[in-house]
Short mmCIF file of C-alpha atoms in Angstrom, two decimals:
data_model
loop_
_atom_site.label_atom_id
_atom_site.label_comp_id
_atom_site.label_asym_id
_atom_site.label_seq_id
_atom_site.Cartn_x
_atom_site.Cartn_y
_atom_site.Cartn_z
CA MET A 1 37.38 -22.92 24.33
CA GLN A 2 33.96 -23.39 22.79
CA LEU A 3 31.61 -25.84 24.49
CA THR A 4 28.84 -25.91 21.91
CA ALA A 5 28.76 -25.76 18.17
CA PRO A 6 27.75 -22.42 16.70
CA ALA A 7 24.12 -22.14 15.64
CA THR A 8 23.59 -22.59 11.95
CA ARG A 9 21.08 -20.77 9.81
CA ARG A 10 19.09 -23.99 9.36
CA THR A 11 18.52 -24.21 13.12
CA GLY A 12 17.07 -20.69 13.13
CA ILE A 13 14.72 -21.50 10.26
CA ARG A 14 13.58 -24.68 11.98
CA ASP A 15 12.90 -22.69 15.16
CA THR A 16 10.77 -20.15 13.31
CA ASP A 17 8.91 -22.92 11.51
CA GLY A 18 8.21 -24.48 14.91
CA MET A 19 6.93 -21.14 16.19
CA ALA A 20 4.57 -20.88 13.21
CA VAL A 21 3.17 -24.36 13.83
CA ALA A 22 2.93 -23.73 17.58
CA SER A 23 1.00 -20.51 17.00
CA PHE A 24 -1.44 -22.37 14.76
CA VAL A 25 -1.95 -25.19 17.27
CA LEU A 26 -2.29 -22.86 20.26
CA GLY A 27 -4.69 -20.61 18.37
CA LEU A 28 -6.82 -23.59 17.41
CA LEU A 29 -6.76 -25.00 20.93
CA GLY A 30 -7.54 -21.55 22.32
CA LEU A 31 -10.91 -21.57 20.60
CA LEU A 32 -11.90 -24.37 22.96
CA VAL A 33 -10.09 -23.72 26.26
CA LEU A 34 -8.03 -21.02 27.98
CA ASN A 35 -8.43 -18.52 25.18
CA VAL A 36 -7.45 -15.64 27.46
CA PHE A 37 -3.94 -17.17 27.69
CA LEU A 38 -3.54 -19.09 24.45
CA GLY A 39 -4.81 -16.30 22.18
CA PRO A 40 -2.09 -13.77 23.06
CA ILE A 41 0.59 -16.47 23.03
CA ALA A 42 -0.49 -17.54 19.54
CA ILE A 43 -0.42 -13.92 18.37
CA ALA A 44 3.06 -13.37 19.81
CA LEU A 45 4.50 -16.58 18.34
CA ALA A 46 3.01 -15.83 14.93
CA GLY A 47 4.42 -12.31 15.03
CA VAL A 48 7.91 -13.50 15.89
CA ALA A 49 7.78 -16.24 13.25
CA LEU A 50 6.64 -13.80 10.57
CA ARG A 51 9.25 -11.24 11.57
CA ARG A 52 12.02 -13.84 11.37
CA GLY A 53 10.87 -15.00 7.95
CA THR A 54 9.43 -18.45 8.48
CA ALA A 55 9.01 -20.81 5.55
CA ARG A 56 5.57 -21.68 6.93
CA ARG A 57 4.09 -18.24 6.45
CA GLY A 58 0.58 -19.61 5.91
CA ARG A 59 0.58 -21.42 9.25
CA ALA A 60 1.88 -18.33 11.00
CA LEU A 61 -0.87 -16.22 9.45
CA LEU A 62 -3.47 -18.80 10.44
CA GLY A 63 -2.05 -18.79 13.98
CA LEU A 64 -2.29 -15.00 14.03
CA GLY A 65 -5.90 -15.11 12.81
CA LEU A 66 -6.87 -17.82 15.27
CA GLY A 67 -5.22 -15.93 18.14
CA ILE A 68 -7.25 -12.86 17.27
CA ALA A 69 -10.37 -15.01 16.93
CA ASP A 70 -9.69 -16.43 20.42
CA LEU A 71 -9.80 -12.95 21.89
CA LEU A 72 -12.89 -12.01 19.88
CA VAL A 73 -14.71 -15.14 21.06
CA LEU A 74 -13.71 -14.35 24.64
CA ALA A 75 -14.96 -10.77 24.29
CA ALA A 76 -18.26 -11.94 22.80
CA PHE A 77 -18.90 -14.45 25.56
CA MET A 78 -17.82 -11.98 28.24
CA SER A 79 -20.26 -9.38 26.97
CA ALA A 80 -23.07 -11.94 26.76
CA ASP A 81 -22.47 -13.26 30.31
CA ASN A 82 -21.21 -10.03 31.89
CA THR A 83 -18.37 -12.00 33.49
CA MET A 84 -14.60 -12.34 33.07
CA SER A 85 -14.94 -15.90 31.78
CA TRP A 86 -17.34 -17.91 29.69
CA SER A 87 -19.07 -21.25 30.05
CA LEU A 88 -21.36 -23.28 27.87
#
């Protein structure tokens, strides 16, 4: 007895496309707030989306770049302030 329908290939592609878009959005948002959390999440989502072969490869790559930029911005502000966080 099967309670749910089997997952189709289209569902998997849609999930990876969603991960690519989410990594882009989180990476962009991470430049403004909570970059210590959102940067690594964006990097992880982009990596999974790229590994699974997303159709939105450009968005995943942008998410990866923005996630890395989040961490670089955090490191720059931390070294300027000599603290674990940054403020304007």
